[in-house]
């Protein structure tokens, strides 16, 4: 008899927990070799607040290094320009690769489409190359990438109460880059299960590498 009484109570608690609103705040800062991702979770209307700071790194064949490291040691100006041109083609190739991945997981993303609210969205990019002309070209490419990604996001997230802010700030005087991204999303906990399916699928597909050699041969 006790189980009969416990069952509806357990079911009520389960439903209450899964339909509890959750606010996720993301803040990413990347400046040359240094980067940091901050994730803040606000649960039960602010009763529970969790904050995580994660420095992002990537693994290379020789060990572990900071992602996106740019070094021009013992290279001529011509070699540096060639290297920067390769990076531009790599960037375009990576965007195409991401678009193909999005198509493959569209059926999973559609499960959460128009159910997650975006309350804040700021994406600022400041950069500079050694060549002013290439800086101008890359500026246009970055604007195109940001516009494309934002249009895709608007198909899956609600931006009703949020006006996205995009900034591209080319620096023609010195090389380097700084990326700042800040966003906050409001959803229910049960929707995290659907997002987890997307993440697991992407992790399972992570073994597919981009063919950078093919991209580089076009330069």
PDB file of C-alpha atoms in Angstrom:
ATOM      1  CA  UNK A   1       0.000   0.000   0.000  1.00  0.00           C
ATOM      2  CA  UNK A   2       2.867   2.347   0.768  1.00  0.00           C
ATOM      3  CA  UNK A   3       4.103   2.044  -2.815  1.00  0.00           C
ATOM      4  CA  UNK A   4       0.727   3.203  -4.084  1.00  0.00           C
ATOM      5  CA  UNK A   5       1.068   6.437  -2.113  1.00  0.00           C
ATOM      6  CA  UNK A   6       4.735   6.919  -2.971  1.00  0.00           C
ATOM      7  CA  UNK A   7       4.195   6.539  -6.709  1.00  0.00           C
ATOM      8  CA  UNK A   8       2.134   9.726  -7.290  1.00  0.00           C
ATOM      9  CA  UNK A   9       4.420  11.681  -4.948  1.00  0.00           C
ATOM     10  CA  UNK A  10       7.511  10.514  -6.823  1.00  0.00           C
ATOM     11  CA  UNK A  11       5.860  11.272 -10.147  1.00  0.00           C
ATOM     12  CA  UNK A  12       4.894  14.765  -8.973  1.00  0.00           C
ATOM     13  CA  UNK A  13       8.442  15.485  -7.785  1.00  0.00           C
ATOM     14  CA  UNK A  14       9.848  14.161 -11.055  1.00  0.00           C
ATOM     15  CA  UNK A  15       7.573  16.395 -13.130  1.00  0.00           C
ATOM     16  CA  UNK A  16       8.231  19.393 -10.884  1.00  0.00           C
ATOM     17  CA  UNK A  17      11.989  18.943 -11.227  1.00  0.00           C
ATOM     18  CA  UNK A  18      11.946  18.474 -14.998  1.00  0.00           C
ATOM     19  CA  UNK A  19       9.705  21.479 -15.586  1.00  0.00           C
ATOM     20  CA  UNK A  20      11.761  23.749 -13.348  1.00  0.00           C
ATOM     21  CA  UNK A  21      13.119  26.778 -15.256  1.00  0.00           C
ATOM     22  CA  UNK A  22      16.854  26.888 -15.787  1.00  0.00           C
ATOM     23  CA  UNK A  23      18.960  29.863 -16.845  1.00  0.00           C
ATOM     24  CA  UNK A  24      22.323  29.238 -18.483  1.00  0.00           C
ATOM     25  CA  UNK A  25      24.817  32.070 -18.855  1.00  0.00           C
ATOM     26  CA  UNK A  26      27.841  31.604 -21.096  1.00  0.00           C
ATOM     27  CA  UNK A  27      30.831  33.897 -21.267  1.00  0.00           C
ATOM     28  CA  UNK A  28      33.822  33.178 -23.474  1.00  0.00           C
ATOM     29  CA  UNK A  29      36.971  35.252 -23.751  1.00  0.00           C
ATOM     30  CA  UNK A  30      39.804  34.536 -26.162  1.00  0.00           C
ATOM     31  CA  UNK A  31      42.820  36.780 -26.545  1.00  0.00           C
ATOM     32  CA  UNK A  32      45.706  35.420 -28.616  1.00  0.00           C
ATOM     33  CA  UNK A  33      46.855  32.293 -26.732  1.00  0.00           C
ATOM     34  CA  UNK A  34      44.696  32.744 -23.631  1.00  0.00           C
ATOM     35  CA  UNK A  35      41.076  31.715 -23.406  1.00  0.00           C
ATOM     36  CA  UNK A  36      38.474  31.088 -20.729  1.00  0.00           C
ATOM     37  CA  UNK A  37      34.909  29.781 -20.768  1.00  0.00           C
ATOM     38  CA  UNK A  38      32.617  30.649 -17.852  1.00  0.00           C
ATOM     39  CA  UNK A  39      29.331  28.768 -17.393  1.00  0.00           C
ATOM     40  CA  UNK A  40      26.785  29.874 -14.812  1.00  0.00           C
ATOM     41  CA  UNK A  41      23.638  27.888 -13.979  1.00  0.00           C
ATOM     42  CA  UNK A  42      20.670  29.445 -12.186  1.00  0.00           C
ATOM     43  CA  UNK A  43      18.148  26.872 -10.950  1.00  0.00           C
ATOM     44  CA  UNK A  44      14.897  27.154  -8.985  1.00  0.00           C
ATOM     45  CA  UNK A  45      14.480  30.860  -9.639  1.00  0.00           C
ATOM     46  CA  UNK A  46      17.944  31.666  -8.338  1.00  0.00           C
ATOM     47  CA  UNK A  47      17.858  29.522  -5.192  1.00  0.00           C
ATOM     48  CA  UNK A  48      20.696  27.416  -6.623  1.00  0.00           C
ATOM     49  CA  UNK A  49      23.561  29.135  -8.432  1.00  0.00           C
ATOM     50  CA  UNK A  50      26.484  27.218  -9.904  1.00  0.00           C
ATOM     51  CA  UNK A  51      29.483  28.695 -11.671  1.00  0.00           C
ATOM     52  CA  UNK A  52      32.243  26.938 -13.605  1.00  0.00           C
ATOM     53  CA  UNK A  53      35.369  28.346 -15.225  1.00  0.00           C
ATOM     54  CA  UNK A  54      37.022  26.206 -17.889  1.00  0.00           C
ATOM     55  CA  UNK A  55      40.255  27.154 -19.715  1.00  0.00           C
ATOM     56  CA  UNK A  56      39.971  25.648 -23.202  1.00  0.00           C
ATOM     57  CA  UNK A  57      42.899  23.778 -24.731  1.00  0.00           C
ATOM     58  CA  UNK A  58      43.334  21.405 -27.614  1.00  0.00           C
ATOM     59  CA  UNK A  59      45.493  18.330 -28.058  1.00  0.00           C
ATOM     60  CA  UNK A  60      48.131  18.173 -30.757  1.00  0.00           C
ATOM     61  CA  UNK A  61      50.305  15.342 -32.024  1.00  0.00           C
ATOM     62  CA  UNK A  62      53.155  16.551 -29.796  1.00  0.00           C
ATOM     63  CA  UNK A  63      51.103  16.999 -26.636  1.00  0.00           C
ATOM     64  CA  UNK A  64      48.752  19.669 -25.371  1.00  0.00           C
ATOM     65  CA  UNK A  65      48.785  23.281 -26.516  1.00  0.00           C
ATOM     66  CA  UNK A  66      46.528  26.298 -26.305  1.00  0.00           C
ATOM     67  CA  UNK A  67      43.905  26.271 -29.039  1.00  0.00           C
ATOM     68  CA  UNK A  68      44.489  28.532 -32.003  1.00  0.00           C
ATOM     69  CA  UNK A  69      48.076  29.407 -31.143  1.00  0.00           C
ATOM     70  CA  UNK A  70      49.702  31.692 -33.718  1.00  0.00           C
ATOM     71  CA  UNK A  71      53.484  31.844 -33.896  1.00  0.00           C
ATOM     72  CA  UNK A  72      55.735  33.281 -36.597  1.00  0.00           C
ATOM     73  CA  UNK A  73      59.257  32.361 -35.495  1.00  0.00           C
ATOM     74  CA  UNK A  74      62.072  32.647 -38.029  1.00  0.00           C
ATOM     75  CA  UNK A  75      59.715  33.297 -40.940  1.00  0.00           C
ATOM     76  CA  UNK A  76      59.910  35.891 -43.650  1.00  0.00           C
ATOM     77  CA  UNK A  77      57.080  38.340 -44.313  1.00  0.00           C
ATOM     78  CA  UNK A  78      56.110  36.347 -47.406  1.00  0.00           C
ATOM     79  CA  UNK A  79      55.883  33.123 -45.401  1.00  0.00           C
ATOM     80  CA  UNK A  80      53.779  34.855 -42.754  1.00  0.00           C
ATOM     81  CA  UNK A  81      51.323  36.114 -45.389  1.00  0.00           C
ATOM     82  CA  UNK A  82      51.101  32.619 -46.884  1.00  0.00           C
ATOM     83  CA  UNK A  83      50.396  31.201 -43.447  1.00  0.00           C
ATOM     84  CA  UNK A  84      47.656  33.764 -42.847  1.00  0.00           C
ATOM     85  CA  UNK A  85      46.079  33.024 -46.225  1.00  0.00           C
ATOM     86  CA  UNK A  86      46.011  29.335 -45.307  1.00  0.00           C
ATOM     87  CA  UNK A  87      44.263  30.211 -42.054  1.00  0.00           C
ATOM     88  CA  UNK A  88      41.583  32.120 -43.965  1.00  0.00           C
ATOM     89  CA  UNK A  89      40.899  29.087 -46.167  1.00  0.00           C
ATOM     90  CA  UNK A  90      40.897  26.871 -43.075  1.00  0.00           C
ATOM     91  CA  UNK A  91      38.297  29.135 -41.483  1.00  0.00           C
ATOM     92  CA  UNK A  92      36.037  28.894 -44.529  1.00  0.00           C
ATOM     93  CA  UNK A  93      36.521  25.127 -44.626  1.00  0.00           C
ATOM     94  CA  UNK A  94      35.658  24.810 -40.953  1.00  0.00           C
ATOM     95  CA  UNK A  95      32.408  26.748 -41.442  1.00  0.00           C
ATOM     96  CA  UNK A  96      31.398  24.428 -44.300  1.00  0.00           C
ATOM     97  CA  UNK A  97      32.226  21.456 -42.086  1.00  0.00           C
ATOM     98  CA  UNK A  98      30.038  22.800 -39.257  1.00  0.00           C
ATOM     99  CA  UNK A  99      27.151  23.414 -41.655  1.00  0.00           C
ATOM    100  CA  UNK A 100      27.312  19.789 -42.807  1.00  0.00           C
ATOM    101  CA  UNK A 101      27.293  18.629 -39.183  1.00  0.00           C
ATOM    102  CA  UNK A 102      24.238  20.762 -38.443  1.00  0.00           C
ATOM    103  CA  UNK A 103      22.367  19.143 -41.339  1.00  0.00           C
ATOM    104  CA  UNK A 104      23.143  15.685 -39.927  1.00  0.00           C
ATOM    105  CA  UNK A 105      21.763  16.493 -36.470  1.00  0.00           C
ATOM    106  CA  UNK A 106      18.845  18.618 -37.664  1.00  0.00           C
ATOM    107  CA  UNK A 107      16.329  16.003 -36.536  1.00  0.00           C
ATOM    108  CA  UNK A 108      17.680  16.261 -32.974  1.00  0.00           C
ATOM    109  CA  UNK A 109      17.923  20.033 -32.948  1.00  0.00           C
ATOM    110  CA  UNK A 110      14.341  20.311 -34.209  1.00  0.00           C
ATOM    111  CA  UNK A 111      13.181  18.673 -30.972  1.00  0.00           C
ATOM    112  CA  UNK A 112      14.244  21.788 -29.083  1.00  0.00           C
ATOM    113  CA  UNK A 113      13.432  24.276 -31.843  1.00  0.00           C
ATOM    114  CA  UNK A 114      11.700  27.445 -30.666  1.00  0.00           C
ATOM    115  CA  UNK A 115      11.570  26.193 -27.075  1.00  0.00           C
ATOM    116  CA  UNK A 116      14.691  27.846 -25.677  1.00  0.00           C
ATOM    117  CA  UNK A 117      14.707  31.602 -25.122  1.00  0.00           C
ATOM    118  CA  UNK A 118      17.807  33.682 -25.693  1.00  0.00           C
ATOM    119  CA  UNK A 119      17.830  36.649 -23.307  1.00  0.00           C
ATOM    120  CA  UNK A 120      21.245  38.072 -24.107  1.00  0.00           C
ATOM    121  CA  UNK A 121      23.593  37.644 -27.082  1.00  0.00           C
ATOM    122  CA  UNK A 122      26.821  39.595 -27.619  1.00  0.00           C
ATOM    123  CA  UNK A 123      29.601  38.464 -29.967  1.00  0.00           C
ATOM    124  CA  UNK A 124      32.563  40.759 -30.491  1.00  0.00           C
ATOM    125  CA  UNK A 125      35.678  40.013 -32.541  1.00  0.00           C
ATOM    126  CA  UNK A 126      38.731  42.251 -32.715  1.00  0.00           C
ATOM    127  CA  UNK A 127      41.630  41.122 -34.886  1.00  0.00           C
ATOM    128  CA  UNK A 128      44.493  42.224 -37.068  1.00  0.00           C
ATOM    129  CA  UNK A 129      46.874  40.614 -39.567  1.00  0.00           C
ATOM    130  CA  UNK A 130      50.266  41.764 -40.779  1.00  0.00           C
ATOM    131  CA  UNK A 131      48.731  42.692 -44.133  1.00  0.00           C
ATOM    132  CA  UNK A 132      46.032  45.394 -44.187  1.00  0.00           C
ATOM    133  CA  UNK A 133      44.397  44.008 -47.349  1.00  0.00           C
ATOM    134  CA  UNK A 134      44.046  40.548 -45.835  1.00  0.00           C
ATOM    135  CA  UNK A 135      42.669  42.115 -42.667  1.00  0.00           C
ATOM    136  CA  UNK A 136      39.924  43.743 -44.734  1.00  0.00           C
ATOM    137  CA  UNK A 137      39.155  40.492 -46.557  1.00  0.00           C
ATOM    138  CA  UNK A 138      38.988  38.514 -43.331  1.00  0.00           C
ATOM    139  CA  UNK A 139      36.722  41.165 -41.820  1.00  0.00           C
ATOM    140  CA  UNK A 140      34.157  40.527 -44.544  1.00  0.00           C
ATOM    141  CA  UNK A 141      34.457  36.765 -44.086  1.00  0.00           C
ATOM    142  CA  UNK A 142      33.889  37.047 -40.331  1.00  0.00           C
ATOM    143  CA  UNK A 143      30.812  39.235 -40.862  1.00  0.00           C
ATOM    144  CA  UNK A 144      29.422  36.606 -43.257  1.00  0.00           C
ATOM    145  CA  UNK A 145      30.116  33.778 -40.812  1.00  0.00           C
ATOM    146  CA  UNK A 146      28.475  35.594 -37.916  1.00  0.00           C
ATOM    147  CA  UNK A 147      25.429  36.498 -39.976  1.00  0.00           C
ATOM    148  CA  UNK A 148      25.087  32.923 -41.212  1.00  0.00           C
ATOM    149  CA  UNK A 149      25.394  31.371 -37.748  1.00  0.00           C
ATOM    150  CA  UNK A 150      22.976  33.880 -36.228  1.00  0.00           C
ATOM    151  CA  UNK A 151      20.366  33.167 -38.898  1.00  0.00           C
ATOM    152  CA  UNK A 152      20.688  29.451 -38.128  1.00  0.00           C
ATOM    153  CA  UNK A 153      20.328  30.091 -34.391  1.00  0.00           C
ATOM    154  CA  UNK A 154      17.148  32.101 -34.960  1.00  0.00           C
ATOM    155  CA  UNK A 155      15.570  28.962 -36.403  1.00  0.00           C
ATOM    156  CA  UNK A 156      16.094  27.097 -33.141  1.00  0.00           C
ATOM    157  CA  UNK A 157      16.009  29.732 -30.390  1.00  0.00           C
ATOM    158  CA  UNK A 158      13.531  32.450 -29.444  1.00  0.00           C
ATOM    159  CA  UNK A 159      15.039  35.942 -29.702  1.00  0.00           C
ATOM    160  CA  UNK A 160      11.794  37.781 -28.916  1.00  0.00           C
ATOM    161  CA  UNK A 161      13.178  39.628 -25.870  1.00  0.00           C
ATOM    162  CA  UNK A 162      16.739  39.897 -27.127  1.00  0.00           C
ATOM    163  CA  UNK A 163      18.430  41.992 -29.785  1.00  0.00           C
ATOM    164  CA  UNK A 164      21.670  40.228 -30.821  1.00  0.00           C
ATOM    165  CA  UNK A 165      24.787  42.391 -30.874  1.00  0.00           C
ATOM    166  CA  UNK A 166      27.477  41.495 -33.425  1.00  0.00           C
ATOM    167  CA  UNK A 167      30.762  43.374 -33.675  1.00  0.00           C
ATOM    168  CA  UNK A 168      33.742  42.977 -35.996  1.00  0.00           C
ATOM    169  CA  UNK A 169      36.599  45.357 -35.208  1.00  0.00           C
ATOM    170  CA  UNK A 170      39.537  45.052 -37.642  1.00  0.00           C
ATOM    171  CA  UNK A 171      42.867  46.438 -36.425  1.00  0.00           C
ATOM    172  CA  UNK A 172      45.056  47.540 -39.333  1.00  0.00           C
ATOM    173  CA  UNK A 173      47.979  48.560 -37.112  1.00  0.00           C
ATOM    174  CA  UNK A 174      48.967  45.329 -35.366  1.00  0.00           C
ATOM    175  CA  UNK A 175      48.380  41.581 -35.535  1.00  0.00           C
ATOM    176  CA  UNK A 176      46.487  39.589 -32.931  1.00  0.00           C
ATOM    177  CA  UNK A 177      42.911  38.841 -32.039  1.00  0.00           C
ATOM    178  CA  UNK A 178      40.405  39.025 -29.210  1.00  0.00           C
ATOM    179  CA  UNK A 179      37.044  37.269 -29.132  1.00  0.00           C
ATOM    180  CA  UNK A 180      34.347  38.016 -26.577  1.00  0.00           C
ATOM    181  CA  UNK A 181      31.100  36.077 -26.470  1.00  0.00           C
ATOM    182  CA  UNK A 182      28.339  36.417 -23.912  1.00  0.00           C
ATOM    183  CA  UNK A 183      24.897  34.830 -23.996  1.00  0.00           C
ATOM    184  CA  UNK A 184      22.161  33.694 -21.641  1.00  0.00           C
ATOM    185  CA  UNK A 185      19.455  31.115 -22.354  1.00  0.00           C
ATOM    186  CA  UNK A 186      16.273  30.201 -20.502  1.00  0.00           C
ATOM    187  CA  UNK A 187      14.862  26.681 -20.729  1.00  0.00           C
ATOM    188  CA  UNK A 188      13.405  23.821 -18.714  1.00  0.00           C
ATOM    189  CA  UNK A 189      15.527  21.049 -17.242  1.00  0.00           C
ATOM    190  CA  UNK A 190      13.885  18.318 -19.341  1.00  0.00           C
ATOM    191  CA  UNK A 191      15.194  20.074 -22.447  1.00  0.00           C
ATOM    192  CA  UNK A 192      18.736  19.361 -21.257  1.00  0.00           C
ATOM    193  CA  UNK A 193      18.119  15.694 -22.034  1.00  0.00           C
ATOM    194  CA  UNK A 194      17.470  16.576 -25.662  1.00  0.00           C
ATOM    195  CA  UNK A 195      20.551  18.790 -25.778  1.00  0.00           C
ATOM    196  CA  UNK A 196      22.563  15.945 -24.250  1.00  0.00           C
ATOM    197  CA  UNK A 197      21.550  13.753 -27.194  1.00  0.00           C
ATOM    198  CA  UNK A 198      22.944  16.369 -29.563  1.00  0.00           C
ATOM    199  CA  UNK A 199      26.205  16.589 -27.604  1.00  0.00           C
ATOM    200  CA  UNK A 200      26.598  12.802 -27.467  1.00  0.00           C
ATOM    201  CA  UNK A 201      25.998  12.549 -31.192  1.00  0.00           C
ATOM    202  CA  UNK A 202      28.587  15.237 -31.902  1.00  0.00           C
ATOM    203  CA  UNK A 203      31.059  13.499 -29.601  1.00  0.00           C
ATOM    204  CA  UNK A 204      30.441  10.204 -31.382  1.00  0.00           C
ATOM    205  CA  UNK A 205      31.055  11.907 -34.728  1.00  0.00           C
ATOM    206  CA  UNK A 206      34.135  13.698 -33.408  1.00  0.00           C
ATOM    207  CA  UNK A 207      36.513  11.221 -35.029  1.00  0.00           C
ATOM    208  CA  UNK A 208      35.870  12.698 -38.460  1.00  0.00           C
ATOM    209  CA  UNK A 209      38.677  15.119 -39.226  1.00  0.00           C
ATOM    210  CA  UNK A 210      38.636  18.037 -41.587  1.00  0.00           C
ATOM    211  CA  UNK A 211      40.924  17.557 -44.536  1.00  0.00           C
ATOM    212  CA  UNK A 212      43.114  20.588 -44.032  1.00  0.00           C
ATOM    213  CA  UNK A 213      45.640  19.462 -46.652  1.00  0.00           C
ATOM    214  CA  UNK A 214      43.045  19.783 -49.375  1.00  0.00           C
ATOM    215  CA  UNK A 215      42.198  23.280 -48.183  1.00  0.00           C
ATOM    216  CA  UNK A 216      45.820  24.336 -47.951  1.00  0.00           C
ATOM    217  CA  UNK A 217      46.600  23.167 -51.461  1.00  0.00           C
ATOM    218  CA  UNK A 218      44.297  25.869 -52.843  1.00  0.00           C
ATOM    219  CA  UNK A 219      46.509  28.689 -51.544  1.00  0.00           C
TER     220      UNK A 219
END
